[in-house]
Amino acid sequence: LFPYTTLFRSATSTCLGTITSGTTFSSLTQSLPVGGPYYFWITADIVSSATAARTITTSAITTAGLSYSGSVTQAGTASVGGTQTIVYPTVVISSSSVAAGNIGQNTTTNVVASISMAITNATATVNSIIFANTGNAVYSTDVTSYNLYYTGTSSTFAIGTCLGTITSGTTFSSLTQSLTAGSTYYFWITANIATTATVGRTITISAIANTSITFSGANKSGTTSAGGTQTIVASAPSVT
């Protein structure tokens, strides 16, 4: 419950009360000097797992729903609030093409796949990403780890925010990256290659379908492109 201004601004308004059950704001002490008028706003915070299509419609608030200290003459009614319908974020998944190439033994952050997510309607939160390598490079002997990097709205890879590292399997789980509606966001899967990786083995990341990416509630569509085949080559000899 926020008071005073004719235009609601959460950053500058004073919150008079918060309730997590029921529909009564009680124990208020807001003083209203003679004059006015004064304005109050009821807001709702929606959980990430809210059920889409459910609604909030605040009934007309009559004088019977308001109480004051002392003797006050009341008149009028607050209008019914317009129906607010809960919507899921819409996510369109695609990717930039990762070209085929060579990756050396004992190298890190080799980009093997990219993922882009265009978000509309509401904020989306990524929970997990599953990928598959159809090449013959394997953990331990060839690949020491895969990393998931996030570059925000930049479509250019940079070693910035690492959201996860795995040394077995092909699932990045327990992700909590929030994506605000209105932009496209970019993720990158990279591989770290062992010093003694077998020359000639390959990493080819299959196209990642939207069913392989989970969110805290979202309408998903699209798929990524398959990553170009990355072939392990011998590391350059050191010069002494």
PDB file of N, CA, C and O in Angstrom, residues 56-101:
ATOM      1  N   ILE A  56      -6.324 -10.973 -11.186  1.00  0.00           N
ATOM      2  CA  ILE A  56      -6.542 -10.158  -9.989  1.00  0.00           C
ATOM      3  C   ILE A  56      -7.511  -9.048 -10.378  1.00  0.00           C
ATOM      4  O   ILE A  56      -7.234  -8.285 -11.304  1.00  0.00           O
ATOM      5  N   THR A  57      -8.640  -8.984  -9.698  1.00  0.00           N
ATOM      6  CA  THR A  57      -9.599  -7.907  -9.908  1.00  0.00           C
ATOM      7  C   THR A  57     -10.012  -7.375  -8.539  1.00  0.00           C
ATOM      8  O   THR A  57     -10.686  -8.076  -7.774  1.00  0.00           O
ATOM      9  N   THR A  58      -9.601  -6.185  -8.206  1.00  0.00           N
ATOM     10  CA  THR A  58      -9.918  -5.600  -6.910  1.00  0.00           C
ATOM     11  C   THR A  58     -11.300  -4.958  -6.958  1.00  0.00           C
ATOM     12  O   THR A  58     -11.555  -4.078  -7.790  1.00  0.00           O
ATOM     13  N   SER A  59     -12.181  -5.397  -6.096  1.00  0.00           N
ATOM     14  CA  SER A  59     -13.551  -4.860  -6.058  1.00  0.00           C
ATOM     15  C   SER A  59     -13.541  -3.386  -5.656  1.00  0.00           C
ATOM     16  O   SER A  59     -12.553  -2.869  -5.114  1.00  0.00           O
ATOM     17  N   ALA A  60     -14.670  -2.719  -5.904  1.00  0.00           N
ATOM     18  CA  ALA A  60     -14.822  -1.333  -5.458  1.00  0.00           C
ATOM     19  C   ALA A  60     -14.645  -1.266  -3.942  1.00  0.00           C
ATOM     20  O   ALA A  60     -15.152  -2.125  -3.207  1.00  0.00           O
ATOM     21  N   ILE A  61     -13.874  -0.293  -3.476  1.00  0.00           N
ATOM     22  CA  ILE A  61     -13.648  -0.129  -2.040  1.00  0.00           C
ATOM     23  C   ILE A  61     -14.579   0.966  -1.535  1.00  0.00           C
ATOM     24  O   ILE A  61     -14.453   2.129  -1.922  1.00  0.00           O
ATOM     25  N   THR A  62     -15.520   0.594  -0.693  1.00  0.00           N
ATOM     26  CA  THR A  62     -16.501   1.547  -0.174  1.00  0.00           C
ATOM     27  C   THR A  62     -16.026   2.116   1.161  1.00  0.00           C
ATOM     28  O   THR A  62     -15.019   1.683   1.726  1.00  0.00           O
ATOM     29  N   THR A  63     -16.763   3.064   1.693  1.00  0.00           N
ATOM     30  CA  THR A  63     -16.405   3.658   2.980  1.00  0.00           C
ATOM     31  C   THR A  63     -16.413   2.620   4.094  1.00  0.00           C
ATOM     32  O   THR A  63     -15.705   2.746   5.088  1.00  0.00           O
ATOM     33  N   ALA A  64     -17.194   1.554   3.911  1.00  0.00           N
ATOM     34  CA  ALA A  64     -17.244   0.499   4.925  1.00  0.00           C
ATOM     35  C   ALA A  64     -15.923  -0.254   5.020  1.00  0.00           C
ATOM     36  O   ALA A  64     -15.640  -0.911   6.021  1.00  0.00           O
ATOM     37  N   GLY A  65     -15.089  -0.158   3.965  1.00  0.00           N
ATOM     38  CA  GLY A  65     -13.813  -0.851   3.963  1.00  0.00           C
ATOM     39  C   GLY A  65     -12.671  -0.008   4.490  1.00  0.00           C
ATOM     40  O   GLY A  65     -11.520  -0.448   4.473  1.00  0.00           O
ATOM     41  N   LEU A  66     -12.982   1.214   4.969  1.00  0.00           N
ATOM     42  CA  LEU A  66     -11.961   2.131   5.468  1.00  0.00           C
ATOM     43  C   LEU A  66     -12.266   2.502   6.915  1.00  0.00           C
ATOM     44  O   LEU A  66     -13.420   2.697   7.287  1.00  0.00           O
ATOM     45  N   SER A  67     -11.246   2.621   7.739  1.00  0.00           N
ATOM     46  CA  SER A  67     -11.446   3.073   9.123  1.00  0.00           C
ATOM     47  C   SER A  67     -10.417   4.140   9.460  1.00  0.00           C
ATOM     48  O   SER A  67      -9.305   4.150   8.917  1.00  0.00           O
ATOM     49  N   TYR A  68     -10.808   5.051  10.353  1.00  0.00           N
ATOM     50  CA  TYR A  68      -9.969   6.196  10.715  1.00  0.00           C
ATOM     51  C   TYR A  68      -9.929   6.341  12.230  1.00  0.00           C
ATOM     52  O   TYR A  68     -10.762   5.788  12.951  1.00  0.00           O
ATOM     53  N   SER A  69      -8.963   7.114  12.694  1.00  0.00           N
ATOM     54  CA  SER A  69      -8.933   7.477  14.110  1.00  0.00           C
ATOM     55  C   SER A  69      -9.831   8.698  14.315  1.00  0.00           C
ATOM     56  O   SER A  69      -9.741   9.674  13.555  1.00  0.00           O
ATOM     57  N   GLY A  70     -10.689   8.652  15.316  1.00  0.00           N
ATOM     58  CA  GLY A  70     -11.563   9.780  15.585  1.00  0.00           C
ATOM     59  C   GLY A  70     -12.800   9.781  14.722  1.00  0.00           C
ATOM     60  O   GLY A  70     -13.105   8.823  14.000  1.00  0.00           O
ATOM     61  N   SER A  71     -13.523  10.896  14.790  1.00  0.00           N
ATOM     62  CA  SER A  71     -14.780  11.029  14.048  1.00  0.00           C
ATOM     63  C   SER A  71     -14.494  11.610  12.669  1.00  0.00           C
ATOM     64  O   SER A  71     -13.935  12.705  12.538  1.00  0.00           O
ATOM     65  N   VAL A  72     -14.879  10.864  11.649  1.00  0.00           N
ATOM     66  CA  VAL A  72     -14.617  11.283  10.269  1.00  0.00           C
ATOM     67  C   VAL A  72     -15.885  11.089   9.458  1.00  0.00           C
ATOM     68  O   VAL A  72     -16.561  10.059   9.558  1.00  0.00           O
ATOM     69  N   THR A  73     -16.219  12.090   8.648  1.00  0.00           N
ATOM     70  CA  THR A  73     -17.343  11.968   7.722  1.00  0.00           C
ATOM     71  C   THR A  73     -16.818  11.419   6.406  1.00  0.00           C
ATOM     72  O   THR A  73     -15.904  11.989   5.802  1.00  0.00           O
ATOM     73  N   GLN A  74     -17.377  10.297   5.970  1.00  0.00           N
ATOM     74  CA  GLN A  74     -16.908   9.638   4.746  1.00  0.00           C
ATOM     75  C   GLN A  74     -17.981   9.687   3.667  1.00  0.00           C
ATOM     76  O   GLN A  74     -19.177   9.697   3.964  1.00  0.00           O
ATOM     77  N   ALA A  75     -17.519   9.698   2.437  1.00  0.00           N
ATOM     78  CA  ALA A  75     -18.434   9.607   1.293  1.00  0.00           C
ATOM     79  C   ALA A  75     -17.653   9.072   0.105  1.00  0.00           C
ATOM     80  O   ALA A  75     -16.425   9.153   0.053  1.00  0.00           O
ATOM     81  N   GLY A  76     -18.371   8.505  -0.842  1.00  0.00           N
ATOM     82  CA  GLY A  76     -17.735   8.055  -2.084  1.00  0.00           C
ATOM     83  C   GLY A  76     -17.311   6.600  -2.066  1.00  0.00           C
ATOM     84  O   GLY A  76     -17.392   5.899  -1.059  1.00  0.00           O
ATOM     85  N   THR A  77     -16.825   6.132  -3.215  1.00  0.00           N
ATOM     86  CA  THR A  77     -16.387   4.754  -3.422  1.00  0.00           C
ATOM     87  C   THR A  77     -15.217   4.746  -4.402  1.00  0.00           C
ATOM     88  O   THR A  77     -15.239   5.486  -5.401  1.00  0.00           O
ATOM     89  N   ALA A  78     -14.217   3.938  -4.115  1.00  0.00           N
ATOM     90  CA  ALA A  78     -13.131   3.736  -5.082  1.00  0.00           C
ATOM     91  C   ALA A  78     -13.608   2.764  -6.152  1.00  0.00           C
ATOM     92  O   ALA A  78     -14.260   1.764  -5.850  1.00  0.00           O
ATOM     93  N   SER A  79     -13.311   3.059  -7.397  1.00  0.00           N
ATOM     94  CA  SER A  79     -13.788   2.235  -8.511  1.00  0.00           C
ATOM     95  C   SER A  79     -13.178   0.836  -8.477  1.00  0.00           C
ATOM     96  O   SER A  79     -12.120   0.610  -7.881  1.00  0.00           O
ATOM     97  N   VAL A  80     -13.855  -0.086  -9.147  1.00  0.00           N
ATOM     98  CA  VAL A  80     -13.326  -1.440  -9.322  1.00  0.00           C
ATOM     99  C   VAL A  80     -12.022  -1.362 -10.109  1.00  0.00           C
ATOM    100  O   VAL A  80     -11.913  -0.604 -11.091  1.00  0.00           O
ATOM    101  N   GLY A  81     -11.021  -2.122  -9.682  1.00  0.00           N
ATOM    102  CA  GLY A  81      -9.776  -2.172 -10.447  1.00  0.00           C
ATOM    103  C   GLY A  81      -9.940  -3.016 -11.697  1.00  0.00           C
ATOM    104  O   GLY A  81     -10.660  -4.024 -11.700  1.00  0.00           O
ATOM    105  N   GLY A  82      -9.314  -2.615 -12.773  1.00  0.00           N
ATOM    106  CA  GLY A  82      -9.366  -3.410 -13.999  1.00  0.00           C
ATOM    107  C   GLY A  82      -8.721  -4.769 -13.785  1.00  0.00           C
ATOM    108  O   GLY A  82      -7.777  -4.914 -13.005  1.00  0.00           O
ATOM    109  N   THR A  83      -9.226  -5.777 -14.463  1.00  0.00           N
ATOM    110  CA  THR A  83      -8.697  -7.137 -14.303  1.00  0.00           C
ATOM    111  C   THR A  83      -7.269  -7.221 -14.814  1.00  0.00           C
ATOM    112  O   THR A  83      -6.969  -6.834 -15.948  1.00  0.00           O
ATOM    113  N   GLN A  84      -6.382  -7.733 -13.947  1.00  0.00           N
ATOM    114  CA  GLN A  84      -4.984  -7.951 -14.306  1.00  0.00           C
ATOM    115  C   GLN A  84      -4.774  -9.448 -14.501  1.00  0.00           C
ATOM    116  O   GLN A  84      -5.030 -10.240 -13.596  1.00  0.00           O
ATOM    117  N   THR A  85      -4.345  -9.827 -15.697  1.00  0.00           N
ATOM    118  CA  THR A  85      -4.191 -11.236 -16.038  1.00  0.00           C
ATOM    119  C   THR A  85      -2.720 -11.633 -16.014  1.00  0.00           C
ATOM    120  O   THR A  85      -1.886 -10.962 -16.618  1.00  0.00           O
ATOM    121  N   ILE A  86      -2.428 -12.695 -15.303  1.00  0.00           N
ATOM    122  CA  ILE A  86      -1.048 -13.180 -15.210  1.00  0.00           C
ATOM    123  C   ILE A  86      -0.658 -13.834 -16.536  1.00  0.00           C
ATOM    124  O   ILE A  86      -1.387 -14.681 -17.068  1.00  0.00           O
ATOM    125  N   VAL A  87       0.486 -13.436 -17.070  1.00  0.00           N
ATOM    126  CA  VAL A  87       0.981 -14.013 -18.327  1.00  0.00           C
ATOM    127  C   VAL A  87       2.367 -14.601 -18.101  1.00  0.00           C
ATOM    128  O   VAL A  87       3.120 -14.157 -17.232  1.00  0.00           O
ATOM    129  N   TYR A  88       2.679 -15.610 -18.865  1.00  0.00           N
ATOM    130  CA  TYR A  88       4.024 -16.154 -18.873  1.00  0.00           C
ATOM    131  C   TYR A  88       4.901 -15.304 -19.785  1.00  0.00           C
ATOM    132  O   TYR A  88       4.420 -14.721 -20.759  1.00  0.00           O
ATOM    133  N   PRO A  89       6.197 -15.260 -19.523  1.00  0.00           N
ATOM    134  CA  PRO A  89       7.089 -14.657 -20.507  1.00  0.00           C
ATOM    135  C   PRO A  89       7.100 -15.509 -21.772  1.00  0.00           C
ATOM    136  O   PRO A  89       6.888 -16.730 -21.716  1.00  0.00           O
ATOM    137  N   THR A  90       7.315 -14.871 -22.899  1.00  0.00           N
ATOM    138  CA  THR A  90       7.485 -15.582 -24.168  1.00  0.00           C
ATOM    139  C   THR A  90       8.961 -15.569 -24.523  1.00  0.00           C
ATOM    140  O   THR A  90       9.595 -14.511 -24.519  1.00  0.00           O
ATOM    141  N   VAL A  91       9.497 -16.744 -24.802  1.00  0.00           N
ATOM    142  CA  VAL A  91      10.927 -16.878 -25.102  1.00  0.00           C
ATOM    143  C   VAL A  91      11.086 -17.502 -26.485  1.00  0.00           C
ATOM    144  O   VAL A  91      10.547 -18.582 -26.751  1.00  0.00           O
ATOM    145  N   VAL A  92      11.810 -16.803 -27.366  1.00  0.00           N
ATOM    146  CA  VAL A  92      12.139 -17.345 -28.685  1.00  0.00           C
ATOM    147  C   VAL A  92      13.633 -17.652 -28.690  1.00  0.00           C
ATOM    148  O   VAL A  92      14.464 -16.763 -28.495  1.00  0.00           O
ATOM    149  N   ILE A  93      13.950 -18.914 -28.892  1.00  0.00           N
ATOM    150  CA  ILE A  93      15.329 -19.386 -28.819  1.00  0.00           C
ATOM    151  C   ILE A  93      15.915 -19.519 -30.218  1.00  0.00           C
ATOM    152  O   ILE A  93      15.271 -20.038 -31.132  1.00  0.00           O
ATOM    153  N   SER A  94      17.135 -19.020 -30.375  1.00  0.00           N
ATOM    154  CA  SER A  94      17.850 -19.160 -31.640  1.00  0.00           C
ATOM    155  C   SER A  94      19.342 -19.122 -31.317  1.00  0.00           C
ATOM    156  O   SER A  94      19.739 -19.285 -30.165  1.00  0.00           O
ATOM    157  N   SER A  95      20.173 -18.900 -32.331  1.00  0.00           N
ATOM    158  CA  SER A  95      21.607 -18.829 -32.061  1.00  0.00           C
ATOM    159  C   SER A  95      22.339 -18.241 -33.235  1.00  0.00           C
ATOM    160  O   SER A  95      21.826 -18.199 -34.358  1.00  0.00           O
ATOM    161  N   SER A  96      23.535 -17.770 -32.964  1.00  0.00           N
ATOM    162  CA  SER A  96      24.479 -17.425 -34.019  1.00  0.00           C
ATOM    163  C   SER A  96      25.225 -18.696 -34.390  1.00  0.00           C
ATOM    164  O   SER A  96      25.411 -19.587 -33.553  1.00  0.00           O
ATOM    165  N   SER A  97      25.663 -18.782 -35.621  1.00  0.00           N
ATOM    166  CA  SER A  97      26.367 -19.973 -36.062  1.00  0.00           C
ATOM    167  C   SER A  97      27.785 -19.990 -35.500  1.00  0.00           C
ATOM    168  O   SER A  97      28.495 -18.984 -35.539  1.00  0.00           O
ATOM    169  N   VAL A  98      28.176 -21.129 -34.929  1.00  0.00           N
ATOM    170  CA  VAL A  98      29.568 -21.324 -34.494  1.00  0.00           C
ATOM    171  C   VAL A  98      30.273 -22.106 -35.586  1.00  0.00           C
ATOM    172  O   VAL A  98      29.931 -23.255 -35.874  1.00  0.00           O
ATOM    173  N   ALA A  99      31.249 -21.472 -36.209  1.00  0.00           N
ATOM    174  CA  ALA A  99      31.916 -22.080 -37.353  1.00  0.00           C
ATOM    175  C   ALA A  99      32.790 -23.262 -36.922  1.00  0.00           C
ATOM    176  O   ALA A  99      33.316 -23.295 -35.804  1.00  0.00           O
ATOM    177  N   ALA A 100      32.927 -24.218 -37.823  1.00  0.00           N
ATOM    178  CA  ALA A 100      33.833 -25.336 -37.572  1.00  0.00           C
ATOM    179  C   ALA A 100      35.258 -24.805 -37.488  1.00  0.00           C
ATOM    180  O   ALA A 100      35.611 -23.786 -38.082  1.00  0.00           O
ATOM    181  N   GLY A 101      36.070 -25.506 -36.700  1.00  0.00           N
ATOM    182  CA  GLY A 101      37.445 -25.056 -36.557  1.00  0.00           C
ATOM    183  C   GLY A 101      38.273 -26.050 -35.775  1.00  0.00           C
ATOM    184  O   GLY A 101      37.827 -27.156 -35.452  1.00  0.00           O
TER     185      GLY A 101
END
